[in-house]
Coordinates of C-alpha atoms in Angstrom, one line a residue:
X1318 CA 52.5 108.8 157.7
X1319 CA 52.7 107.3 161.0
X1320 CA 50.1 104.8 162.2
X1321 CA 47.4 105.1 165.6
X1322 CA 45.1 103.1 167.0
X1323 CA 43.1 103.9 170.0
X1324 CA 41.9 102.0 172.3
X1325 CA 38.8 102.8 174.8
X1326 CA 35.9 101.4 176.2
X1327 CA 34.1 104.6 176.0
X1328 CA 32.9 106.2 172.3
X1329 CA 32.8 109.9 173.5
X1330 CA 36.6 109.6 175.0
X1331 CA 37.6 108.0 171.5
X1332 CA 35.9 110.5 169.4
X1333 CA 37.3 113.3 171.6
X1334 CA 40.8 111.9 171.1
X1335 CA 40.5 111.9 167.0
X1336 CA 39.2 115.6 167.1
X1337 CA 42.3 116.8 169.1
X1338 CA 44.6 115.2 166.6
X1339 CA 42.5 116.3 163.6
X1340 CA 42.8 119.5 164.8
X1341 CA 46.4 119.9 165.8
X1342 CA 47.5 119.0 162.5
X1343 CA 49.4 115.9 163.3
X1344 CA 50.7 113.2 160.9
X1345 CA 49.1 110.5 162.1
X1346 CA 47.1 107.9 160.6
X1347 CA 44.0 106.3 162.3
X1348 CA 45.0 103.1 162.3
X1349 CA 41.4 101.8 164.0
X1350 CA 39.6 101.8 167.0
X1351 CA 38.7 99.6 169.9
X1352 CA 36.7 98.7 172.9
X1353 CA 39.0 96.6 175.0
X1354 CA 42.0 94.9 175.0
X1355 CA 40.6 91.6 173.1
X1356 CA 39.7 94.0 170.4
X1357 CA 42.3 96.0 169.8
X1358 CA 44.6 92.5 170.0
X1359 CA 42.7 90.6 167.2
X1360 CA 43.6 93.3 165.0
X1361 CA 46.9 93.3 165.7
X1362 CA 47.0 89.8 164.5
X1363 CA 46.9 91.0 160.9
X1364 CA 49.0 94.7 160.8
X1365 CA 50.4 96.9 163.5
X1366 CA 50.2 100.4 163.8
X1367 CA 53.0 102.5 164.8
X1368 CA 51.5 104.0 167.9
X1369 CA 48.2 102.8 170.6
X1370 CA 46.7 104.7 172.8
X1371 CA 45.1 102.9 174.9
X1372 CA 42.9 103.7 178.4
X1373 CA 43.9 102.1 181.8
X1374 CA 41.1 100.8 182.8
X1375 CA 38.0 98.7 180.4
X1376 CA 35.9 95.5 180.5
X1377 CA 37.7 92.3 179.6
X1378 CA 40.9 93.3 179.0
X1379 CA 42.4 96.7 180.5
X1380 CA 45.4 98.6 179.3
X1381 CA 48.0 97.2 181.2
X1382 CA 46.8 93.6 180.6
X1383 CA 47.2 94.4 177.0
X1384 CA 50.2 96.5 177.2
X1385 CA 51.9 93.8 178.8
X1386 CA 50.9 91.4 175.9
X1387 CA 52.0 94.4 172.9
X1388 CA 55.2 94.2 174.9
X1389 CA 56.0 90.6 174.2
X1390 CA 54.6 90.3 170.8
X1391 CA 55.3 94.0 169.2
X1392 CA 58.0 95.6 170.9
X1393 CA 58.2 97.9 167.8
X1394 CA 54.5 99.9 169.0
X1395 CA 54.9 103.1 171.2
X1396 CA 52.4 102.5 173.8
X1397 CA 50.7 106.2 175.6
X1398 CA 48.3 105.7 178.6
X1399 CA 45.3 107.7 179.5
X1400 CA 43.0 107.2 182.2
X1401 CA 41.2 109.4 184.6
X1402 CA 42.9 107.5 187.3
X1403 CA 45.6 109.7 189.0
X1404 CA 47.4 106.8 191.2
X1405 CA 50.6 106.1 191.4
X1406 CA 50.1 102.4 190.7
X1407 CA 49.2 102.9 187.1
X1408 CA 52.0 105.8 186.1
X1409 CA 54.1 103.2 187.8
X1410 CA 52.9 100.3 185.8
X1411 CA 52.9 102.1 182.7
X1412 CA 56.8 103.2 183.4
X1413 CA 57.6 99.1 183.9
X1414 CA 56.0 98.9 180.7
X1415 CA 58.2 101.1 178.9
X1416 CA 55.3 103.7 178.1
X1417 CA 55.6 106.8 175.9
X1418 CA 53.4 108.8 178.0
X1419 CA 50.5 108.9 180.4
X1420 CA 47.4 111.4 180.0
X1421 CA 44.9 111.8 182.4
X1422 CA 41.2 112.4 182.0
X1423 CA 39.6 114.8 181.0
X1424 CA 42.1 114.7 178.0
X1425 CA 43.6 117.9 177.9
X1426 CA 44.4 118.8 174.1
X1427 CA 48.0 120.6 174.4
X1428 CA 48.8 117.5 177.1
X1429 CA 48.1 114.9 174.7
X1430 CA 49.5 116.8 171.4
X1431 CA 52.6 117.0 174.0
X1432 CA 52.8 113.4 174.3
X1433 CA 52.0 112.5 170.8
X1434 CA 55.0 114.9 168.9
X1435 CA 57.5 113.5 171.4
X1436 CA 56.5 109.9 170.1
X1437 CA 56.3 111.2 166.9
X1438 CA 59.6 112.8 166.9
X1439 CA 60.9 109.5 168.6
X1440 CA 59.6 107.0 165.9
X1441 CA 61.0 109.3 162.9
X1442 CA 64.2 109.5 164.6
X1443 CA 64.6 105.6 165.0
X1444 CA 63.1 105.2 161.2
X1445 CA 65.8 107.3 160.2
X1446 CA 68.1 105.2 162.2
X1447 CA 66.9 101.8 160.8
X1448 CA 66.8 103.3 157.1
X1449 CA 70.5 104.3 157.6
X1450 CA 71.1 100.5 159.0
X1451 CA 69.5 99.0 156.1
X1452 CA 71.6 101.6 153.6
X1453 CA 74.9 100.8 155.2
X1454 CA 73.9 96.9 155.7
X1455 CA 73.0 96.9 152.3
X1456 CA 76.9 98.1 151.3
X1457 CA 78.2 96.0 153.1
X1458 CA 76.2 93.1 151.6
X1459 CA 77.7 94.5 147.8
X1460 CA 81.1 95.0 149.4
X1461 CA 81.3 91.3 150.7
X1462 CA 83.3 89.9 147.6
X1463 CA 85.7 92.3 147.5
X1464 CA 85.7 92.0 151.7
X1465 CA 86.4 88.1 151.2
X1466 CA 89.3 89.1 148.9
X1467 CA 90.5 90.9 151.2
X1468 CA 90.2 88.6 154.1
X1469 CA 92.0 85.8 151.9
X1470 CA 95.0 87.9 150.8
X1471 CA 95.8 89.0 154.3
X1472 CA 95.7 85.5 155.4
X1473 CA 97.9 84.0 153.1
X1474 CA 100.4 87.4 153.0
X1475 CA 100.6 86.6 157.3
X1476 CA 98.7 89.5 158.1
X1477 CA 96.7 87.6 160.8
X1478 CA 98.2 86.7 164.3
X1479 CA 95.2 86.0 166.2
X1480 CA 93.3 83.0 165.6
X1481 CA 90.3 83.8 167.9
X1482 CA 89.7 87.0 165.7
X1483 CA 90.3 85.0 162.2
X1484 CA 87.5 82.5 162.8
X1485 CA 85.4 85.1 163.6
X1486 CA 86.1 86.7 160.7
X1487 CA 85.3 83.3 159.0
X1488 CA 82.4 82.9 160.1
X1489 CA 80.7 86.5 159.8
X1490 CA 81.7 86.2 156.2
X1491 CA 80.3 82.6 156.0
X1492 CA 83.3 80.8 154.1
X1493 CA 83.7 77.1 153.6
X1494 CA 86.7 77.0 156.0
X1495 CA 87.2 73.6 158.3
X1496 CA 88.9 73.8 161.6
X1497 CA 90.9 70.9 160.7
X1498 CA 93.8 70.5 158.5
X1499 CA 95.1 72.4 155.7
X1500 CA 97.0 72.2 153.0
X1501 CA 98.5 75.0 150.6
X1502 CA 98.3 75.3 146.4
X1503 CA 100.2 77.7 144.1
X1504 CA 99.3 77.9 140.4
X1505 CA 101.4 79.3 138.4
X1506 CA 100.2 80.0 134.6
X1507 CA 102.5 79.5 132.6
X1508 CA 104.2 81.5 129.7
X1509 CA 102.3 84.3 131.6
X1510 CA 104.1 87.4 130.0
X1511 CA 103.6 85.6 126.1
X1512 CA 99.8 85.0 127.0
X1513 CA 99.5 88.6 128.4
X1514 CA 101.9 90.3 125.9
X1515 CA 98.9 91.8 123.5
X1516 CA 95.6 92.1 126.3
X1517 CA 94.4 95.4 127.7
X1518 CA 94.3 96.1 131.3
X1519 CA 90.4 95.1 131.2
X1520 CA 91.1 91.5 129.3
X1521 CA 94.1 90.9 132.0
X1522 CA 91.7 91.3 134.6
X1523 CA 88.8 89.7 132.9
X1524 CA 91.8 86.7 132.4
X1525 CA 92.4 86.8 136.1
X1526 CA 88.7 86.5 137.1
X1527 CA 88.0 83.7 134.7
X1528 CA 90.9 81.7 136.2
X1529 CA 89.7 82.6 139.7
X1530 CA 86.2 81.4 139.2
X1531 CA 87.4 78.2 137.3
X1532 CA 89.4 77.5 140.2
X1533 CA 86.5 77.9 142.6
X1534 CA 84.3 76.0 139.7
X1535 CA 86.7 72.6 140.0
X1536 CA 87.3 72.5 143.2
X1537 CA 84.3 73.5 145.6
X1538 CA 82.4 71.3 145.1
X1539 CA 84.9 68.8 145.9
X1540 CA 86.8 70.7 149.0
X1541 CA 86.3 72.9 151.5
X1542 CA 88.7 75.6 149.7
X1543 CA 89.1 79.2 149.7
X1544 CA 91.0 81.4 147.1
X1545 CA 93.0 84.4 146.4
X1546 CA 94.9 86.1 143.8
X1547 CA 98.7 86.5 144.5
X1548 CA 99.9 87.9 141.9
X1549 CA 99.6 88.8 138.1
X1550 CA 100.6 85.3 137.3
X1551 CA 100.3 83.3 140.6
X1552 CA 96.7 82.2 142.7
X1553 CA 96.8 80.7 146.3
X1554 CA 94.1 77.6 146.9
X1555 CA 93.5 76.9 150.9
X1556 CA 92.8 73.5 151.2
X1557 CA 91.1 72.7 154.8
X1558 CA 89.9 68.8 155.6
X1559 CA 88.5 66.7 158.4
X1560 CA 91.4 65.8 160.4
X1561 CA 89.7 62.4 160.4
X1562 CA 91.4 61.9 156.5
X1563 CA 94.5 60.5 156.6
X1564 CA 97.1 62.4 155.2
X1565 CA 98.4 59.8 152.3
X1566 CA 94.6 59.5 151.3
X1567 CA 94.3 63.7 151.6
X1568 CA 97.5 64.2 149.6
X1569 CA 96.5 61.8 146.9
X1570 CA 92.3 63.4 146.6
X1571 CA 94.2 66.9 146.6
X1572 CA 96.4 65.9 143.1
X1573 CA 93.5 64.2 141.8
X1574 CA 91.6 67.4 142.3
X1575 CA 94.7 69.8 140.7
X1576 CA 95.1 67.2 137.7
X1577 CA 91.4 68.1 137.0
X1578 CA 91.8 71.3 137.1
X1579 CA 95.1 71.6 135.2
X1580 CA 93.6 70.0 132.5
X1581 CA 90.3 71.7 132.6
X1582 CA 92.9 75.0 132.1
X1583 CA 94.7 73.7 129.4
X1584 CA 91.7 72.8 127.5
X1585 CA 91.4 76.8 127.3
X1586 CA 94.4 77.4 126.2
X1587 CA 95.8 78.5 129.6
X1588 CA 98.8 76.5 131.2
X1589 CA 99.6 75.9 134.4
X1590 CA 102.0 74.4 137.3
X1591 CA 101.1 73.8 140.6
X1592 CA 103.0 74.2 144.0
X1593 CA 101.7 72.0 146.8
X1594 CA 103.0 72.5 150.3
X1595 CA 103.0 70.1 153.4
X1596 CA 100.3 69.4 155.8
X1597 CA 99.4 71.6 158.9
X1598 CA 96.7 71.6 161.5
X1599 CA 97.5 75.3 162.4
X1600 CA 95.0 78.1 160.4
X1601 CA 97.8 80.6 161.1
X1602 CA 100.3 78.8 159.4
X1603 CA 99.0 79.3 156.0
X1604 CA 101.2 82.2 155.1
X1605 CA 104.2 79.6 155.9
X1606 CA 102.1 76.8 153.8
X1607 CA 102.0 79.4 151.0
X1608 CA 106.0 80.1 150.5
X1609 CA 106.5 76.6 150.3
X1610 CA 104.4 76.3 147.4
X1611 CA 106.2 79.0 145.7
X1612 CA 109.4 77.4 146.9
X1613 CA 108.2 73.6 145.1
X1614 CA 107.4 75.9 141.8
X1615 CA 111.2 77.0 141.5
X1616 CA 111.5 73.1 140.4
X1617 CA 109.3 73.7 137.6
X1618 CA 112.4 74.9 135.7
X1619 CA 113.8 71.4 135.8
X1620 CA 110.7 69.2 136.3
X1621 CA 108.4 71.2 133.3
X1622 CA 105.2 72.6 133.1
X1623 CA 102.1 71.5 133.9
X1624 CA 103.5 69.3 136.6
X1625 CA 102.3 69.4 140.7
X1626 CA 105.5 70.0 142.1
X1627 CA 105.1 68.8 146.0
X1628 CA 107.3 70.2 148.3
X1629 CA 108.3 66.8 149.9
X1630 CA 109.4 65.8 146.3
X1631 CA 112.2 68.5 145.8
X1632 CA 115.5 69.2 147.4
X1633 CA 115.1 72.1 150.1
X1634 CA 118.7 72.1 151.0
X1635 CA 120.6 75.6 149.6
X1636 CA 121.4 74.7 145.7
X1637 CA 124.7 74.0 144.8
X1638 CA 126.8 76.2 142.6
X1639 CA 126.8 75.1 139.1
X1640 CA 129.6 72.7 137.8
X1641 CA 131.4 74.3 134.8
X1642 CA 134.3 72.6 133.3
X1643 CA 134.3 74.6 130.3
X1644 CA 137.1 76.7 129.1
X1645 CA 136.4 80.0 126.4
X1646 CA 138.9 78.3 124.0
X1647 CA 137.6 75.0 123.7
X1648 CA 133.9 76.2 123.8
X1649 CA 134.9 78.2 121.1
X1650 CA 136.3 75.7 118.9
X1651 CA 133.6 73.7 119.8
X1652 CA 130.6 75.7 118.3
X1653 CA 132.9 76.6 115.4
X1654 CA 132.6 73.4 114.7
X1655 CA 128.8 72.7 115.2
X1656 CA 127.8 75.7 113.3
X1657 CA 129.8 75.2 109.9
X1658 CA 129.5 71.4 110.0
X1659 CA 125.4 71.5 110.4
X1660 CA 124.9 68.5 111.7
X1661 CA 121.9 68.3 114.5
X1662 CA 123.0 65.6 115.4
X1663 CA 126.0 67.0 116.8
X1664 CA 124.4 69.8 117.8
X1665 CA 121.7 67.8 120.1
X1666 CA 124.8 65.9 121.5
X1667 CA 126.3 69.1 122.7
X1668 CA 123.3 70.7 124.0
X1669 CA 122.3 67.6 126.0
X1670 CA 126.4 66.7 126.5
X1671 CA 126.0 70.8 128.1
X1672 CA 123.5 70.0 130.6
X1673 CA 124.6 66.8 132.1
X1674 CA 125.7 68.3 135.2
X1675 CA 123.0 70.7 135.7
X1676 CA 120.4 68.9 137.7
X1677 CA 118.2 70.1 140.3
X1678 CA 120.7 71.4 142.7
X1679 CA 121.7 74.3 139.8
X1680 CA 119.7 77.4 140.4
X1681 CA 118.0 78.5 137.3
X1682 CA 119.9 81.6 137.4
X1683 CA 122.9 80.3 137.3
X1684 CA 122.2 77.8 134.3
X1685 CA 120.7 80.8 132.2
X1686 CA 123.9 82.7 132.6
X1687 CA 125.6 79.6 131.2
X1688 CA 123.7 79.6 128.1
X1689 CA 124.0 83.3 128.2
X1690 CA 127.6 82.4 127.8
X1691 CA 126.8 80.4 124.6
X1692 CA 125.0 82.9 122.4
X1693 CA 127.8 85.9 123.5
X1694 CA 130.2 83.4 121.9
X1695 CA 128.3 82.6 119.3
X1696 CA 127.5 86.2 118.7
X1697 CA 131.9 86.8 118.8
X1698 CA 132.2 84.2 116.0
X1699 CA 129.2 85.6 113.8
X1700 CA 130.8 89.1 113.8
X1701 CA 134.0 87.7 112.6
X1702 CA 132.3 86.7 109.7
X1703 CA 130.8 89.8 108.9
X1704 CA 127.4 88.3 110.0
X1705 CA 125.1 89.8 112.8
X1706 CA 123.3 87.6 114.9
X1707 CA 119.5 88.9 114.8
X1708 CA 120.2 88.6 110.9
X1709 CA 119.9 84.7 111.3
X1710 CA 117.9 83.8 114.4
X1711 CA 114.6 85.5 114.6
X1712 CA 114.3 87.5 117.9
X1713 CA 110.8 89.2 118.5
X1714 CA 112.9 90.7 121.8
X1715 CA 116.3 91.6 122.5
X1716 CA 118.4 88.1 123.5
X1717 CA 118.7 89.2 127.1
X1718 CA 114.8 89.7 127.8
X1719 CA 114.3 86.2 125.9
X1720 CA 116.6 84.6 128.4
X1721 CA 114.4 86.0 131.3
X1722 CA 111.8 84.4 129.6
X1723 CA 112.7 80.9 129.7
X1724 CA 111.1 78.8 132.7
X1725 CA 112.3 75.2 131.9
X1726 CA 115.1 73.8 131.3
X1727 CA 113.6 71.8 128.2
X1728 CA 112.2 75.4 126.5
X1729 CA 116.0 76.9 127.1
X1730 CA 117.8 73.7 125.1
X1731 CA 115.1 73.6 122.5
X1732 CA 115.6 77.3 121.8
X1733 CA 119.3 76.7 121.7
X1734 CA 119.1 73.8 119.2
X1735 CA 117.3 75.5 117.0
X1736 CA 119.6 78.9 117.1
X1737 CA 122.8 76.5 116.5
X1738 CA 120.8 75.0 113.6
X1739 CA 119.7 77.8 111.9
X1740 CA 123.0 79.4 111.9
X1741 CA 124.5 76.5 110.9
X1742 CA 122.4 76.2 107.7
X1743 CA 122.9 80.1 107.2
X1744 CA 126.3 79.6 107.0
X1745 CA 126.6 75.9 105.0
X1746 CA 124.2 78.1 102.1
X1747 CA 126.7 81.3 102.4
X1748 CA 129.8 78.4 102.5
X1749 CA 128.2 76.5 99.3
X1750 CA 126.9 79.8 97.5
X1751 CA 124.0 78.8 97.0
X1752 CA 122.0 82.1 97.5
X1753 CA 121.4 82.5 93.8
X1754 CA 120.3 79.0 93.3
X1755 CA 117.4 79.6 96.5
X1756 CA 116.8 83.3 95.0
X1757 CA 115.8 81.7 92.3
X1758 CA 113.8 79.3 93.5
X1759 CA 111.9 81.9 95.4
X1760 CA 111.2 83.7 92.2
X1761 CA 109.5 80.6 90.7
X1762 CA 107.6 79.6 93.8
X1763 CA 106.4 83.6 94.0
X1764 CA 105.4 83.0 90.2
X1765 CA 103.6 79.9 90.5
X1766 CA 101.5 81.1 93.3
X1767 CA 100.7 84.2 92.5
X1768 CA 97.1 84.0 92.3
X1769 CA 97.3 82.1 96.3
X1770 CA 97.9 84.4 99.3
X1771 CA 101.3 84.8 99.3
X1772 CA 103.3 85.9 102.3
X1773 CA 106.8 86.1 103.9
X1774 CA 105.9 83.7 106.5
X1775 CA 104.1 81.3 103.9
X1776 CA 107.1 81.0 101.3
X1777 CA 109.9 80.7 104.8
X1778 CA 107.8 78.2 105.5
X1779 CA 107.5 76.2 102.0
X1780 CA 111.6 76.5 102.1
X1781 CA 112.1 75.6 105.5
X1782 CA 113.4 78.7 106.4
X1783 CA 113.2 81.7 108.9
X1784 CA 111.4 84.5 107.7
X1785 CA 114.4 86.8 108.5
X1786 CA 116.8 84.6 107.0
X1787 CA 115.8 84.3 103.4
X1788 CA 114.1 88.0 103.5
X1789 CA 117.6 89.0 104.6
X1790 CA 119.3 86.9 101.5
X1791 CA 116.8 87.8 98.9
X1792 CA 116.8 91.8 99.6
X1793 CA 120.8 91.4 99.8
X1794 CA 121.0 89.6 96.5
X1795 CA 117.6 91.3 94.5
X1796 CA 117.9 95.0 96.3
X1797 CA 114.2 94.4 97.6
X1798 CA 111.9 92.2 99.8
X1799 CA 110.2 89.3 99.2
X1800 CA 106.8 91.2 99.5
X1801 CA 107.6 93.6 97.6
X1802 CA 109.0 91.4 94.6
X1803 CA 106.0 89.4 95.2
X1804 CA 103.3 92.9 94.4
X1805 CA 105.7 93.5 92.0
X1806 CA 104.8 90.3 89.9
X1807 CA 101.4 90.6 90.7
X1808 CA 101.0 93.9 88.5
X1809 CA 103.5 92.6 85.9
X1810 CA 101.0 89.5 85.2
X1811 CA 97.8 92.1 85.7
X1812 CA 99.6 94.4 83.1
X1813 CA 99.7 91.1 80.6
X1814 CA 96.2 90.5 81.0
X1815 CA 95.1 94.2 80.7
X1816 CA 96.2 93.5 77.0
X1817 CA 93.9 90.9 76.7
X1818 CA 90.0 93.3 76.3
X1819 CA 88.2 89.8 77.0
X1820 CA 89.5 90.5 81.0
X1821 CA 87.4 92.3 83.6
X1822 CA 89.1 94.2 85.9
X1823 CA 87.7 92.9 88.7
X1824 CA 88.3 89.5 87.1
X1825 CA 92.1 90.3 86.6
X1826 CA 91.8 91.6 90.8
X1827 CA 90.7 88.2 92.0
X1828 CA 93.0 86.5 89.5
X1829 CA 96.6 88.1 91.3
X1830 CA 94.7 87.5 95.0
X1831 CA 93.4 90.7 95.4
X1832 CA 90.3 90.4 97.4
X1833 CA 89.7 94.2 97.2
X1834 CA 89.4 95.3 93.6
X1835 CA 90.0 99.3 95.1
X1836 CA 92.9 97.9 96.6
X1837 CA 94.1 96.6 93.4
X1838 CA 93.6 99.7 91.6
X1839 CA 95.1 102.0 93.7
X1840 CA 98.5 99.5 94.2
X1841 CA 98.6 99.2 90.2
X1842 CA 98.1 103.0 90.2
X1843 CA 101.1 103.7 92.8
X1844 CA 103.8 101.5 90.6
X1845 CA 102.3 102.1 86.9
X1846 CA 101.0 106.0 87.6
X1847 CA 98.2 104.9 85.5
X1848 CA 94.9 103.2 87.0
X1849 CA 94.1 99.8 85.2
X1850 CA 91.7 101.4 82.6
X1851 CA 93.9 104.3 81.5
X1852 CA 97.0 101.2 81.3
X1853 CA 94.4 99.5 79.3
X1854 CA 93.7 102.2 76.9
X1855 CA 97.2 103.3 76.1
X1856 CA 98.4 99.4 74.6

């Protein structure tokens, strides 16, 4: 309910006022009253009422003395005249004032319940106002990250063109942004897809926040910096400085700062490569600051991970086509000759021997297709000895996505190494027939161990093996798979101590590496067709 004081020098005129309002039904609140303007000011001092009627002329302070005064101090308060005065100089006084009203004397009810509604209706009308100012301001305050967000994408996608409106844009949102000099990161996590591969769409995002804020974490407080997602796998850091910082001294802080937070990165098991472009003293330039950190991040290919690449340090001239001297024929003859000699030696020689013209002026692209070139032969040759490639190297995606995959140079020989030298042992064991001799070796090892936890992975490992390669041999030699032999012996060796009544069966469970003793009854079950006790009873 709104708020009224009234304010007269004489006790019948305030009485007859509160009577009319009583009995018109108004919503008003009798906020006090008071003799003169003094009065009704010192108790202003500690709350206001919405509305003050007030007479025109009393002792020590009139009404337009003390209208003047409510002006200044509370310009909020609907001020109404009354007065038996009916000169012009006070209805024009009161109008300077910015009244609400003027009622002359004798107070005429339906004349002052007039004046009153219409201040009534005017005060619920700008509450309403002010309520839907505070509910939208209030929005707009929640909104403000996601505002910011926006504001930083659309400056570093070149969105903005005028620099008058992007400051103010600036500096309504309040961000940390020098009018200086700037300077443009790109981070690139690494390995992006592999570290994605298994997350939800909620843990990608919560991924992307946590590096966001642990970008923001490092360097704030250092920098004046302001950041922005790019992409799934790539986040833009505005660096702005006092022009006053030379730009040796600015470059060197700026690495400093990025080592920190590379590291910081990697110590949660997320990699990273940074991008730095060159120095500008233009805000609108950012945009053209942020390509040339993508550009420095091609390098990563032959530089590594984990590296700032600087865009002063790499060639920007257009790469070179890549030199290849090799003819099918003699690469042919070549990896014929790798793969059934099994030397790694060799092997690393021919790799590295491979590469030696491929420096930074090769495109990535085009030395990919060149080892692309590699496995197709090697694929060729395989066939012809009624071998299939996936059979020997273990591929958790088809060889063409893998090659996509690769983002150095050093990840892309590795990987080749190892191929050569696993088919190279495939073959030197198929050459050498020794599959029976390592089939049988498998056997004991299985036997030895049963009561560990055995699994494909474990015993490939124990061999020096891949998992696909000796799972491959022993099924193709013993007509099943290792895991399965491997359950197989378990229940042979739980069947031999069935026979023995001094055995619990959960004893004999934990015995073969069975954890769960239901599990262990219903596998023995499944191959025997009898559960342990009814095995037991029939010996």
């Amino acid at each position: 309910m709104l708020s009224l004081l009234i304010v007269d020098d004489f006790e019948v005129e305030r009485e007859e006022a509160m009577e009319i309002i009583e009995e018109a039904g108004l919503p008003l609140r009798i906020f006090g009253k008071a003799t003169n303007g003094k009065e009704a000011l010192r108790m202003l001092e500690s709350q206001q009422p919405d509305i003050i009627l007030v007479d025109v002329e009393m002792p020590l302070m009139n009404g337009i003395e003390m209208a003047k005064i409510v002006r200044q101090k509370y310009p909020a308060i609907k001020m109404i005249f009354f007065s038996f005065y009916n000169k012009f100089e006070y209805v024009k006084k009161a109008i300077d004032l910015s009244s609400h009203g003027y009622v002359l004397k004798p107070i005429v009810p339906a004349e002052l319940v007039e004046v009153l509604n219409r201040t009534i209706n005017l005060l619920n009308s700008e509450i309403q106002k002010r309520t839907e100012q505070e509910k939208l301001k209030a929005m707009l305050s929640k909104s403000m990250p996601a505002l910011v967000e926006k504001f930083s994408a659309e400056l570093f996608s070149k969105q903005f063109k005028d620099e008058k409106a992007l400051w103010e844009t600036v500096d309504f949102f309040k961000i940390d942004l020098k009018r200086a000099i700037y300077m443009v990161c790109v981070l690139e996590v690494d390995d992006y897809k592999n570290l994605a591969a298994d997350k939800s769409m909620e843990d990608k995002q919560l991924l992307s926040l946590y590096i966001l804020q642990t970008v923001e974490n490092h360097l704030a407080t250092q920098a004046s910096v302001l950041t922005t997602r790019l992409d799934e796998s790539h986040y833009g850091v505005l660096f702005s400085y006092d022009s006053a910082m030379g730009p040796s001294k600015l470059l060197e802080q700026t690495e400093d700062l990025l080592s920190t937070l590379i590291e910081g990165l990697h110590s949660q098991g997320i990699s990273c490569s940074a991008g730095l472009s060159d120095i500008s003293d233009q805000i609108l330039s950012v945009s053209d600051l942020c390509e040339q950190g993508l550009f420095a991040l091609k390098f990563k290919f032959h530089l590594g991970k984990q590296e700032i690449i600087h865009i002063r340090d790499v060639e920007t001239k257009k790469s070179a086509s890549a030199k290849n001297d090799w003819k099918l024929p003699e690469l042919q003859k070549e990896l014929k000759f790798l793969i059934h000699s099994g030397n790694s030696q060799e092997i690393d020689r021919f790799v590295e021997r491979f590469l030696e013209h491929s420096g930074t002026d090769t495109r990535a692209d085009q030395i990919k297709s060149i080892f692309y070139g590699i496995v197709t032969c090697l694929q060729f040759m395989l066939m012809e000895e009624n071998e299939e490639f996936e059979n020997i190297v273990e591929l958790n995606r088809p060889i063409w996505e893998k090659w996509t995959l690769f983002e150095t140079v050093e990840e892309m020989k590795a990987w080749l190494k190892q191929c050569l030298i696993e088919i190279a042992a495939y073959l030197d064991h198929k050459k050498q027939n020794k599959n029976t001799r390592l089939i049988h070796e498998i056997q004991v090892y299985v036997k030895q161990n049963l009561r560990e936890e055995l699994s494909l992975k474990s015993i490939a490992s124990a061999f020096f093996y891949s998992p696909n390669y000796i799972n491959s041999l022993f099924k193709r030699e013993m007509r099943t798979t290792i895991s399965e032999y491997i359950i197989q012996q378990k229940i042979d060796m739980a069947k031999e101590m069935l026979a023995n009544p001094q055995f619990k069966i959960y004893e004999i469970s934990e015995s073969i590496g069975y954890v769960n003793e239901v599990h262990f009854r219903s596998k023995f079950k499944e191959l025997t067709g009898y559960s342990p006790k009814e095995f037991r009873e029939r010996i």
